[in-house]
CSV table of C-alpha atoms in Angstrom, one decimal:
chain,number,residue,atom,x,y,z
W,667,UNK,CA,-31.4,-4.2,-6.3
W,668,UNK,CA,-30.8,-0.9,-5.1
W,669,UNK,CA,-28.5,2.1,-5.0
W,670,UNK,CA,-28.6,4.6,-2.5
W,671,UNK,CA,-26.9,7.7,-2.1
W,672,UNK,CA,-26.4,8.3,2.0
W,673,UNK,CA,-24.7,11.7,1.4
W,674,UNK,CA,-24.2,13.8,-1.9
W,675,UNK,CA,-22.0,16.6,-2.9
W,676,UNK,CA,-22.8,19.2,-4.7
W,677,UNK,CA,-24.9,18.9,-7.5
W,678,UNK,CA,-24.0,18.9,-11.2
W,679,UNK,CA,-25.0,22.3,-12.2
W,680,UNK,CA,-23.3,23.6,-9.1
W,681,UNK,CA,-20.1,22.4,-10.3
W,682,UNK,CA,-20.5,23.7,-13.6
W,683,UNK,CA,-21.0,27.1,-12.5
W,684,UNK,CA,-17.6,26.5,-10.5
W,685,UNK,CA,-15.9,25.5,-14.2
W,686,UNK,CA,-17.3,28.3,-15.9
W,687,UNK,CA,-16.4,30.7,-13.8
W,688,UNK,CA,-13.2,29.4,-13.5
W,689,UNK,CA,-12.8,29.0,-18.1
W,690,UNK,CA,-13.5,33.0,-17.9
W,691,UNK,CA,-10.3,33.8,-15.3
W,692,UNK,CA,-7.9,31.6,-17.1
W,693,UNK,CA,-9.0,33.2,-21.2
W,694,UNK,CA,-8.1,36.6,-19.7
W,695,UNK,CA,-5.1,35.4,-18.2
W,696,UNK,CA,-3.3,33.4,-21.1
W,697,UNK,CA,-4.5,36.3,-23.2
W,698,UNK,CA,-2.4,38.3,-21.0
W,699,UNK,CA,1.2,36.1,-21.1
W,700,UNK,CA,0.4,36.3,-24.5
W,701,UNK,CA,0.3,40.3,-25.1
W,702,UNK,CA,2.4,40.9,-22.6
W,703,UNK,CA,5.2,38.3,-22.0
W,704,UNK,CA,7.6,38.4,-19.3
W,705,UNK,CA,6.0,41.8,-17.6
W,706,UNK,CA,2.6,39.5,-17.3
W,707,UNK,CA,4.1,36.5,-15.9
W,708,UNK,CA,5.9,38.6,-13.1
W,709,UNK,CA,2.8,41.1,-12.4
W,710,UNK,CA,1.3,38.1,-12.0
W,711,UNK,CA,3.6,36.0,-9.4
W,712,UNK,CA,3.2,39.6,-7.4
W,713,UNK,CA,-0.4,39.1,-7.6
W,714,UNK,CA,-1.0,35.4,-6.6
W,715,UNK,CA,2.2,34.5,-5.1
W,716,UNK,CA,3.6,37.9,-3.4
W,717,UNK,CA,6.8,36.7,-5.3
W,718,UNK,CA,9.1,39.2,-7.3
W,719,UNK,CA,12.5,37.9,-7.6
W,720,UNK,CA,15.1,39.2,-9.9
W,721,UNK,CA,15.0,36.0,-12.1
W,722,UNK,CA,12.5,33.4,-11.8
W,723,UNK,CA,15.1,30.9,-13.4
W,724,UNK,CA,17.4,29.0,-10.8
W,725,UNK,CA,21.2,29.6,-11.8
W,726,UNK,CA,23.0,25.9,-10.9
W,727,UNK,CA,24.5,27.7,-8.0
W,728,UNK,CA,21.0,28.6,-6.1
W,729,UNK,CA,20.3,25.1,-6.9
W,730,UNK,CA,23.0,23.2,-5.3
W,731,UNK,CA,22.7,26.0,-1.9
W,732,UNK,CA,18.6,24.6,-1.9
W,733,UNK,CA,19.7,21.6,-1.5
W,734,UNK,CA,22.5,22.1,0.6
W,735,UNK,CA,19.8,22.8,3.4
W,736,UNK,CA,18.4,19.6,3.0
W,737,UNK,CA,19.4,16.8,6.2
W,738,UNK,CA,20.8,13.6,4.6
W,739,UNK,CA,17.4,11.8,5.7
W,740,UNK,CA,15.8,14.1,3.5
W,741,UNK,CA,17.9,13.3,0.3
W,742,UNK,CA,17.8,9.7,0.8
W,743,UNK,CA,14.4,9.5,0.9
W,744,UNK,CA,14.1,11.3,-2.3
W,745,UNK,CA,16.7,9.3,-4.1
W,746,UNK,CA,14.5,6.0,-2.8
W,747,UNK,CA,11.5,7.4,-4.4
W,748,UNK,CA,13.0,8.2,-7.5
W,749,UNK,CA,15.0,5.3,-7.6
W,750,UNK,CA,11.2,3.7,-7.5
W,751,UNK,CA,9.8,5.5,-9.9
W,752,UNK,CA,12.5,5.1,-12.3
W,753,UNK,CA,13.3,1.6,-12.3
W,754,UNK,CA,9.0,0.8,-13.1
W,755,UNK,CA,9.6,3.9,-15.8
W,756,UNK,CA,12.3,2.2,-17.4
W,757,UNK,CA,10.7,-1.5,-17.4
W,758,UNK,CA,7.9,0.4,-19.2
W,759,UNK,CA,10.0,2.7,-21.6
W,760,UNK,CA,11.6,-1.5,-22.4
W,761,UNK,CA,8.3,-2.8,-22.9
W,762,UNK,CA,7.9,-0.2,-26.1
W,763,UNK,CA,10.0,-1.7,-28.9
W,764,UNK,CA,10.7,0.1,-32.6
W,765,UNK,CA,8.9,-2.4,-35.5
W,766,UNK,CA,10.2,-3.1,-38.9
W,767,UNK,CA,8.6,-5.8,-40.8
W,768,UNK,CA,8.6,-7.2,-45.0
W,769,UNK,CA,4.7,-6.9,-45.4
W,770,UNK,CA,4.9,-8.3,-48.6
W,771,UNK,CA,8.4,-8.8,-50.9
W,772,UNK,CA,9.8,-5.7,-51.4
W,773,UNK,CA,7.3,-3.4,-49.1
W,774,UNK,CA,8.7,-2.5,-45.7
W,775,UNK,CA,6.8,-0.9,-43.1
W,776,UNK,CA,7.7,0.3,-40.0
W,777,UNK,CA,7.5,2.4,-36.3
W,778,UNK,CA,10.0,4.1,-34.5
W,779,UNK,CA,9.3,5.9,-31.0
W,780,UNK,CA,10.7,9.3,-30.6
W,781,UNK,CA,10.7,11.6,-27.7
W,782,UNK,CA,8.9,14.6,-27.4
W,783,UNK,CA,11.5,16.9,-28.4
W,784,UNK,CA,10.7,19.7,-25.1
W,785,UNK,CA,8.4,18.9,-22.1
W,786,UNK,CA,7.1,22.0,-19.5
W,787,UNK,CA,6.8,19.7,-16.0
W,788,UNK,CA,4.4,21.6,-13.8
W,789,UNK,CA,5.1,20.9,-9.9
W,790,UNK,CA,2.5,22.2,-7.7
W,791,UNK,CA,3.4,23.9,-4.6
W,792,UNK,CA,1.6,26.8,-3.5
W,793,UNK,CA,-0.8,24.8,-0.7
W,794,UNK,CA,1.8,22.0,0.0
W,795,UNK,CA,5.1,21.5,-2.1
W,796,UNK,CA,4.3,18.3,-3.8
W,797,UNK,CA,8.1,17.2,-4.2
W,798,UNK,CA,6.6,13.7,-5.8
W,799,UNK,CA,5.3,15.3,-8.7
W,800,UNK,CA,8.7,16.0,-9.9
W,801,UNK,CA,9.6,12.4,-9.6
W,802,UNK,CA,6.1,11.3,-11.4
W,803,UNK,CA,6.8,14.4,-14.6
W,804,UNK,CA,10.7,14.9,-14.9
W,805,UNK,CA,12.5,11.8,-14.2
W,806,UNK,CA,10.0,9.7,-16.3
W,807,UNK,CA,10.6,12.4,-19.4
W,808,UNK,CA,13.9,11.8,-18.3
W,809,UNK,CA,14.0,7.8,-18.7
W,810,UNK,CA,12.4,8.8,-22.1
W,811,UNK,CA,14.7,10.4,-23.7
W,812,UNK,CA,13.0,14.2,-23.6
W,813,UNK,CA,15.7,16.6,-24.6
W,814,UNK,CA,14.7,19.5,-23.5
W,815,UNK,CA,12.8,19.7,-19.6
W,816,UNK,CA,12.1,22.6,-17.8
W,817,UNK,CA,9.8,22.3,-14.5
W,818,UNK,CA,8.3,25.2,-12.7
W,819,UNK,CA,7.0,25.4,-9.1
W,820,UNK,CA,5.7,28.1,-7.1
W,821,UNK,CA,7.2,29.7,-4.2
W,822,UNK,CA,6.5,28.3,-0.6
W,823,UNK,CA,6.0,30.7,1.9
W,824,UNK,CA,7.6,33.1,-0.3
W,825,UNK,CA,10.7,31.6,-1.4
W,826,UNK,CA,12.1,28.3,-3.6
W,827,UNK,CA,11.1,25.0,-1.7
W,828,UNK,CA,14.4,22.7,-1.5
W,829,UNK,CA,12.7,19.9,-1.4
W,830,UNK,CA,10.9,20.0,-4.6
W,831,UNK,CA,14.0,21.8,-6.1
W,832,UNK,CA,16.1,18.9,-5.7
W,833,UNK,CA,13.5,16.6,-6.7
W,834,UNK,CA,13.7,18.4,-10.0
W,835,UNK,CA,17.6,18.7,-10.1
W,836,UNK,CA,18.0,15.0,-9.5
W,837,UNK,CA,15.2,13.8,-11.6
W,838,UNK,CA,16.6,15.3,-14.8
W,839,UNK,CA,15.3,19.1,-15.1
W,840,UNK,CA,17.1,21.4,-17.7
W,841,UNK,CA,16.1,24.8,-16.4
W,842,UNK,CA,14.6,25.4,-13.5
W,843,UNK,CA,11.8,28.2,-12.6
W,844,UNK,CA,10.0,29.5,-9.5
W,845,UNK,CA,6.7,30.4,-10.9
W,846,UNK,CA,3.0,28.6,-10.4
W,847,UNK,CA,-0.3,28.8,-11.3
W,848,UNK,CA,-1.9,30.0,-14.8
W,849,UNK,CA,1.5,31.9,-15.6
W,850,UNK,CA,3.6,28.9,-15.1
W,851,UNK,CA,1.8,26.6,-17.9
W,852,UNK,CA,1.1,29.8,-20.1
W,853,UNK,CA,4.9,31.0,-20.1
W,854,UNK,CA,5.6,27.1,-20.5
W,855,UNK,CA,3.5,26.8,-23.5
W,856,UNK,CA,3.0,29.7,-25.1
W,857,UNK,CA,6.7,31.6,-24.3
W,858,UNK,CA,8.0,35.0,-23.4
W,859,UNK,CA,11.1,37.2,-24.2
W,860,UNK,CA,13.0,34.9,-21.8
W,861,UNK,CA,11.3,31.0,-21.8
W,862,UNK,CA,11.5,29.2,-25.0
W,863,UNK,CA,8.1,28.0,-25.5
W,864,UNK,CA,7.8,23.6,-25.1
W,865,UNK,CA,6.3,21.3,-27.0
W,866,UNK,CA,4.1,19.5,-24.5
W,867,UNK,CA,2.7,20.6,-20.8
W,868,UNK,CA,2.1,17.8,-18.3
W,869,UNK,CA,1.5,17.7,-14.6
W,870,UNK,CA,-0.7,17.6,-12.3
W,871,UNK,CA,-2.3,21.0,-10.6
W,872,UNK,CA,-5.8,23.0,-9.0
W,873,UNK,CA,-8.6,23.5,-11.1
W,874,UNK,CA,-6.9,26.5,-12.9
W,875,UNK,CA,-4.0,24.9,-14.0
W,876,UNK,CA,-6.1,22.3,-15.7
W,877,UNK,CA,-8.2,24.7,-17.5
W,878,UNK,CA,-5.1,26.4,-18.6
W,879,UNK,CA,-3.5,23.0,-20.1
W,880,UNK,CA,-6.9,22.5,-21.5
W,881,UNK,CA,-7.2,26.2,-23.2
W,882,UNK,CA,-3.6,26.0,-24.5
W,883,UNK,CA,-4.4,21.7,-25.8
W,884,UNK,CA,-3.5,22.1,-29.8
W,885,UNK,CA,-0.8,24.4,-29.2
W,886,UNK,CA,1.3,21.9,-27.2
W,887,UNK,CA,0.4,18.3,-26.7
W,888,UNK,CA,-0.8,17.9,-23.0
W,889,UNK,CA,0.1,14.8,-20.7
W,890,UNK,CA,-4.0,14.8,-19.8
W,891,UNK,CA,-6.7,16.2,-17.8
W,892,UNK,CA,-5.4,16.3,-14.3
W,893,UNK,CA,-7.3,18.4,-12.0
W,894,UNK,CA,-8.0,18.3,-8.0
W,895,UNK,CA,-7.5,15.0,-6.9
W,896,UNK,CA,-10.4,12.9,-6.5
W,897,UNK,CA,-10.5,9.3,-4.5
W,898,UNK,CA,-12.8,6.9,-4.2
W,899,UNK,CA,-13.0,3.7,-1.5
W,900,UNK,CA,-14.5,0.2,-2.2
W,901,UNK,CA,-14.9,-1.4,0.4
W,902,UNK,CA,-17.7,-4.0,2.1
W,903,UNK,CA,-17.6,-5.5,6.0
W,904,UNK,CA,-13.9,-6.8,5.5
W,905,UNK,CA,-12.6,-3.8,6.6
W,906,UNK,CA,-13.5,-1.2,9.2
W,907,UNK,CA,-14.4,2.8,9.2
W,908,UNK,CA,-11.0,4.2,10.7
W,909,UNK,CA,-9.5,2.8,7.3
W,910,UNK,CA,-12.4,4.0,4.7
W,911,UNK,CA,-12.2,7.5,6.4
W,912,UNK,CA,-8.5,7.9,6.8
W,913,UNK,CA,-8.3,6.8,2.7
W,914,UNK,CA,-11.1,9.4,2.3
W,915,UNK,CA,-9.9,12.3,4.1
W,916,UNK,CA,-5.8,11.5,2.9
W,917,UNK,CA,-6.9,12.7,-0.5
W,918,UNK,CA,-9.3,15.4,0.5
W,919,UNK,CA,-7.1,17.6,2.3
W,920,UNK,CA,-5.5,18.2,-1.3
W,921,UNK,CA,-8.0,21.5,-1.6
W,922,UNK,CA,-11.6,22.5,-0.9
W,923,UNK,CA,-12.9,20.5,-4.1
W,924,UNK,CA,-11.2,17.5,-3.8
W,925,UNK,CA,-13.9,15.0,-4.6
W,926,UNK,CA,-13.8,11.7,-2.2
W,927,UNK,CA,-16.7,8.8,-2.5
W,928,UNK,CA,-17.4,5.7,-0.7
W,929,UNK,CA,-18.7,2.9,-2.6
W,930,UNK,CA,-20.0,-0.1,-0.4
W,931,UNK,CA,-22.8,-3.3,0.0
W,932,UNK,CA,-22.3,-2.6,4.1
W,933,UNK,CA,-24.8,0.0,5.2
W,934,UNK,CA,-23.3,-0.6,9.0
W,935,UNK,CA,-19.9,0.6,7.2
W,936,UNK,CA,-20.8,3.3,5.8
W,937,UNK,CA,-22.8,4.5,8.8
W,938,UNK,CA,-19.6,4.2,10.4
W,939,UNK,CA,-17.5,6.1,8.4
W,940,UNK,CA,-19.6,9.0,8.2
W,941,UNK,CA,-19.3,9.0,11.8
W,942,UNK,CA,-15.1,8.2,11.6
W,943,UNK,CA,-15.1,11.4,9.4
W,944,UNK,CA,-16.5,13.7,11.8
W,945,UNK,CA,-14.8,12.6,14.3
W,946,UNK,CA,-10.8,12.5,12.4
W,947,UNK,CA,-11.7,16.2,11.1
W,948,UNK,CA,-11.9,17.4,14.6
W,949,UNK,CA,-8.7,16.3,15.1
W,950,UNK,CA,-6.6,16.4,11.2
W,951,UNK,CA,-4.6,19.9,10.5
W,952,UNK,CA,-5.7,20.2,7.4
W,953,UNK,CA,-9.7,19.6,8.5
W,954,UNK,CA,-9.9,22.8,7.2
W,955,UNK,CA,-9.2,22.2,3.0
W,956,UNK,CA,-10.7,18.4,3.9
W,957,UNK,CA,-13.6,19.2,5.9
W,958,UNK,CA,-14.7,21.7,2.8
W,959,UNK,CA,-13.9,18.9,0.4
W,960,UNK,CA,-16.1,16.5,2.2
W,961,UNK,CA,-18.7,18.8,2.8
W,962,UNK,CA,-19.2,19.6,-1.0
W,963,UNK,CA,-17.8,16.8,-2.4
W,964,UNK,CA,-17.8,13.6,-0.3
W,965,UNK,CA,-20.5,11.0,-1.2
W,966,UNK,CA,-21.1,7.5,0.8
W,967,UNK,CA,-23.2,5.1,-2.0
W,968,UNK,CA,-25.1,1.7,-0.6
W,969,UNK,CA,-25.3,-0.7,-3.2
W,970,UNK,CA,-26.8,-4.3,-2.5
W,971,UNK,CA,-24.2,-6.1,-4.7
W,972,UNK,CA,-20.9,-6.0,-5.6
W,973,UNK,CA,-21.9,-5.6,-9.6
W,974,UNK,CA,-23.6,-2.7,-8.4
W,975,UNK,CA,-20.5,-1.1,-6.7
W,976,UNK,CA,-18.6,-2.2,-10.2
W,977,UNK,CA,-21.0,-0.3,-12.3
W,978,UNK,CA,-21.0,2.8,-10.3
W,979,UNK,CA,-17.2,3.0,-9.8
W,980,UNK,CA,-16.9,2.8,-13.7
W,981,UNK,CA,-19.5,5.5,-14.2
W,982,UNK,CA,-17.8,7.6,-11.6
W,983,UNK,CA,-14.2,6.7,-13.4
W,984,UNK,CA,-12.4,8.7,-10.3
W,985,UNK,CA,-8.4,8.9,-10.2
W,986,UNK,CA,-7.9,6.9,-7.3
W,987,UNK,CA,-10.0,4.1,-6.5
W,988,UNK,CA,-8.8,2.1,-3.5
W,989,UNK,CA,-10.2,-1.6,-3.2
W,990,UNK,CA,-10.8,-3.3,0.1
W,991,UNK,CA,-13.1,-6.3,-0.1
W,992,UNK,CA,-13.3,-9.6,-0.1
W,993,UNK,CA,-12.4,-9.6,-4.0
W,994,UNK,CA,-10.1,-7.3,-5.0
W,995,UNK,CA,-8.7,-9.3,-8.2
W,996,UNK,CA,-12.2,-9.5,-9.2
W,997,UNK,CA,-12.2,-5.4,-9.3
W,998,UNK,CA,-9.1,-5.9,-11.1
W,999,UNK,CA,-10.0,-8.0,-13.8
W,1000,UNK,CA,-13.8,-6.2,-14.5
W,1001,UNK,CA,-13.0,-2.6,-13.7
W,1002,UNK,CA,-12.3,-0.7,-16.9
W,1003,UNK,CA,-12.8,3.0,-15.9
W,1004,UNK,CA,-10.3,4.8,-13.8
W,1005,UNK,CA,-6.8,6.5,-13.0
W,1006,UNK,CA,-5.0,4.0,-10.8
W,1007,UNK,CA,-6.2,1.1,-8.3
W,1008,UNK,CA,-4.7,0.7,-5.0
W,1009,UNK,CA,-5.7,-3.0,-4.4
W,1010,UNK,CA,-6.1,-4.2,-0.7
W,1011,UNK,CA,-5.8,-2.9,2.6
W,1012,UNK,CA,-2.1,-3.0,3.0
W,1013,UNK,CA,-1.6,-0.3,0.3
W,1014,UNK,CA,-3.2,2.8,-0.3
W,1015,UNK,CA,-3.2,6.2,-2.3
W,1016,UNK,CA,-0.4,8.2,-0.4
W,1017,UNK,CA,2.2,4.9,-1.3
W,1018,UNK,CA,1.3,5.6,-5.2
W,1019,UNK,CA,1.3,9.4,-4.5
W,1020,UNK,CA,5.1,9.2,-3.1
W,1021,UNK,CA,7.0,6.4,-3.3
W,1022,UNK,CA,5.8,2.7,-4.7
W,1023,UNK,CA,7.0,3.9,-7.9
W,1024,UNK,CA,3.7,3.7,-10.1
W,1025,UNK,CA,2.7,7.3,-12.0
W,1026,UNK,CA,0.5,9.6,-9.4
W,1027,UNK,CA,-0.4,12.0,-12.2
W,1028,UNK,CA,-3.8,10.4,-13.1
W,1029,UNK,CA,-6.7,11.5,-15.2
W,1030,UNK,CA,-9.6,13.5,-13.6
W,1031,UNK,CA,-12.9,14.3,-14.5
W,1032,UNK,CA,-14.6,11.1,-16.2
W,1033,UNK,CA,-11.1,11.4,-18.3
W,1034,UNK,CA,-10.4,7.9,-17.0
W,1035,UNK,CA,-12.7,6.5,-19.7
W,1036,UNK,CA,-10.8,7.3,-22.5
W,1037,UNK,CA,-6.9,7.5,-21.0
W,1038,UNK,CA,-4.8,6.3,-18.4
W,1039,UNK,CA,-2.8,8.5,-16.9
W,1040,UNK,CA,1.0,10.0,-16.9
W,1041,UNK,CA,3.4,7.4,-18.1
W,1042,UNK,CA,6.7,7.3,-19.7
W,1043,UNK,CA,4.8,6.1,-23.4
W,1044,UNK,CA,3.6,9.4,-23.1
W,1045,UNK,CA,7.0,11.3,-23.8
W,1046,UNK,CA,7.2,9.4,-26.9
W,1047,UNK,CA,5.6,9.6,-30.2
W,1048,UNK,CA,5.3,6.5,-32.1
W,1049,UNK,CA,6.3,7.4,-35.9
W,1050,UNK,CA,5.3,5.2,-39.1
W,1051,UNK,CA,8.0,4.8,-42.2
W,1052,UNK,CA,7.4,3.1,-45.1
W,1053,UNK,CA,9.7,2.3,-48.0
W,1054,UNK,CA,9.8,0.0,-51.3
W,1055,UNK,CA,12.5,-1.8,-52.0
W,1056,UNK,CA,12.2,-3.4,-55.8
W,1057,UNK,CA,10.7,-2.6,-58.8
W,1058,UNK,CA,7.9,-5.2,-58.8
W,1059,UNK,CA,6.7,-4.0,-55.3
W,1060,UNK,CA,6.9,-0.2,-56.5
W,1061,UNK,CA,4.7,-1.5,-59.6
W,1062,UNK,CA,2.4,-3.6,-57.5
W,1063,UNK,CA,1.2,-1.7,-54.5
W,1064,UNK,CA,1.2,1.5,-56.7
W,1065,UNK,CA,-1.4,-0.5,-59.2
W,1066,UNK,CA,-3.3,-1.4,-56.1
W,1067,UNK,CA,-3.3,1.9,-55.1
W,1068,UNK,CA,-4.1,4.0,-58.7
W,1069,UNK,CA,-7.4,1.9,-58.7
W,1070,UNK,CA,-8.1,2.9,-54.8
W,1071,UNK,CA,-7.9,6.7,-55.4
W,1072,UNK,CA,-10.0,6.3,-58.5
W,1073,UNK,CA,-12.6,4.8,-56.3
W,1074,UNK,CA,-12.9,7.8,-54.2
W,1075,UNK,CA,-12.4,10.2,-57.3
W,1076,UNK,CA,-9.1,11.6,-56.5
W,1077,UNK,CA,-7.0,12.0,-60.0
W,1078,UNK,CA,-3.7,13.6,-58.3
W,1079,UNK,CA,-3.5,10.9,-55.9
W,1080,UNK,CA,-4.1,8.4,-58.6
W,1081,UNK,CA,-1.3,10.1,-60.4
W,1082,UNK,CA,1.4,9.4,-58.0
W,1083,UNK,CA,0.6,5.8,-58.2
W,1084,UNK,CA,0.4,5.5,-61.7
W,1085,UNK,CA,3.6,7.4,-62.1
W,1086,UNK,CA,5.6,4.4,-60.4
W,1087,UNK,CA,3.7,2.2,-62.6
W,1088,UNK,CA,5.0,3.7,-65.3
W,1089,UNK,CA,8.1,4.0,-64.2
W,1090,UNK,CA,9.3,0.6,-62.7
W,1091,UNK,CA,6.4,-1.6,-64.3
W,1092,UNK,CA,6.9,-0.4,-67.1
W,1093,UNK,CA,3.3,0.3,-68.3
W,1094,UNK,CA,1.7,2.9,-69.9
W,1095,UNK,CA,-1.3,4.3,-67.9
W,1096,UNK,CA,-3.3,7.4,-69.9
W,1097,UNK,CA,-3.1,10.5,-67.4
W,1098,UNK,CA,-5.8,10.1,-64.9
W,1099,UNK,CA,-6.7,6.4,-66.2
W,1100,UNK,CA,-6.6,3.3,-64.0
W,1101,UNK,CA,-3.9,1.3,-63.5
W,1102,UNK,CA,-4.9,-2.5,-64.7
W,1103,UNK,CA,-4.1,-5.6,-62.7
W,1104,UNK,CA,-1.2,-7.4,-62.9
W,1105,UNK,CA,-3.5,-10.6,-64.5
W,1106,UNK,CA,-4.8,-8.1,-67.1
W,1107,UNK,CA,-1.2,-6.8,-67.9
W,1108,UNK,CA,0.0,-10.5,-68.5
């Protein structure tokens, strides 16, 4: 048993000096929104986005003139979408039910799920406007209840996209502002004179918007890590290189760091896709982010079984791992590490990115291991109540629990206890003693 790596990207330390250098940029810049407020969030769209309007906020008016421009082919493809992605977001927001149960007479415990009270949606846009990522943030905070959504995107080609401005409108957005990048997420998060800072930042973006939402994690909640897209291919003889390269190179064209890795037990496919790749990015638009991706990032693994491939696509843990093999439900049931799976030939990443109706905004990084990714549970908190309802319950659990905080030394929180004791059981405890048992009261 064997693994072998046919081509690597670029090594581990390589990358880190990438993250680094990138963790330095984004500490100046927050620190700057921070100090400076609105002035730093507009020197800055000059800077990255040659943008300068006089208000980065949409009035309702510019709004419905965006979308105006839009043909009617245009709209109802976005309303499809949506319509997608909401009806799976609302069989998921059903699927999450408020508890209240009688744990014992008397004691009743309980969970209610409440929305985030105000969400920042970050819509990326500067490379390509990624008008999905609207549906995938705003409409699903919509479908949970959010109160409160703003979305940002940048300008394309110096000006709102209407595209990704309707998505927004139509999914559910609040307020509405042109504005990417670092400035976007820190005005989102941390406020200005003008933007009412959110509660929680989610969305998917380039490696600078994720270090932002990573720097600014404990002041706002954060959907999760989701940083350049990275895609991964399973595949053995049942299918052929045109498909494991086009799958490859869809999802590396995202930017010049786009990781994309084929896994496979067929070294005559993986020969052949190497070849398939070098040949498509002769001939793709966008050979120019992809090629880069590939070059630095693209890896084609051998492995001699299909255990082998398992092990190494859950070490890996990449956001989109696409299955084509004789057993895809087999991937399915075993495979425990990863954003999303795209099971068979006859779908594939770009249907979840758009239109299927599944979340696109999936964890990056290794974060697969410990989180799945954007979904409409995570607009809601889940929020435990308790309450007592007799006497004899108050009495009870709070004898129970006197004793418990006297086992771990704590005399304040024993207190509490024995003061409803006391109280509705009717027993008198010294200060700082030990409630008795109910058998030792009797």
């Amino acid at each position: 048993m064997a693994i072998t790596y046919l081509k690597r990207g670029k090594p581990d330390e390589e990358r880190a000096q990438d993250d680094a250098k990138t963790k330095s940029i984004v500490e100046e810049i927050l620190l700057d929104i921070e100090t400076r407020g609105d002035r730093a969030v507009r020197d800055l769209s000059v800077k990255f986005d040659s943008y300068n309007p006089q208000n980065f906020k949409l009035t309702n008016q510019e709004i419905l003139d965006l979308m105006a421009t839009l043909s009617d082919r245009e709209l109802a493809d976005i309303k499809f979408a949506q319509e997608q992605v909401r009806n799976f977001a609302q069989a998921q927001r059903e699927s999450m039910l408020d508890i209240e149960i009688e744990t014992l007479p008397g004691v009743i415990l309980g969970h209610k799920n409440i929305p985030v009270q105000s969400v920042g949606c970050y819509v990326p846009g500067g490379k390509f406007p990624m008008v999905a990522s609207a549906h995938m943030s705003v409409l699903t905070a919509s479908v949970a209840g959010v109160p409160r959504i703003i979305a940002c995107t940048p300008p394309f080609n110096g000006k709102p996209n209407p595209a990704a401005i309707t998505a927004m409108h139509l999914g559910g957005a609040h307020e509405i502002y042109v504005m990417g990048g670092i400035q976007a997420v820190g005005a989102m998060a941390i406020g200005t004179e003008t933007i009412e800072p959110v509660h929680m930042l989610v969305g998917p973006g380039n490696a600078f918007v994720a270090e932002a939402k990573r720097q600014l994690f404990g002041r706002v909640g954060i959907d999760l890590f989701a940083g350049p897209t990275e895609t991964m291919v399973i595949a053995d003889d049942t299918v052929d290189a045109e498909l494991c390269a086009t799958d490859l190179l869809g999802q590396a064209e995202h930017g010049y760091n786009s990781p994309a890795v084929l896994v496979t037990n067929s070294e005559k496919l993986a020969n052949a896709t190497i070849v398939e790749i070098n040949r498509l990015l002769k001939i793709i638009p966008t050979a120019d982010t992809a090629g880069k991706s590939w070059e630095d990032y693209g890896e084609v693994i051998l492995c001699d079984t299909y255990e082998e491939m398992l092990r190494i696509a859950d070490d890996i843990a990449s956001e989109h791992v696409q299955v084509m093999t004789d057993r895809d439900d087999w991937f399915l049931e075993h495979m425990t590490c990863y954003g999303a799976l795209f099971l068979g030939a006859r779908t594939n990443v770009s249907n979840g990115d758009k239109v299927i109706g599944t979340n696109h905004t999936l964890p990056t990084k290794k974060a697969g291991r410990y989180t799945g990714g954007l979904w409409v549970g995570k607009f809601l908190k889940t929020h435990s109540y308790q309450k007592i309802t007799t006497d004899k319950a108050a009495a009870e659990i709070g004898a129970y629990g006197s004793r418990l905080c006297l086992l771990e030394g704590f005399v304040g929180h024993a207190e509490q206890c024995n003061l409803r004791v006391r109280r509705y059981g009717g027993v008198n405890i010294p200060y700082g003693g030990s409630a008795p048992h109910k058998e030792t009261i009797k």
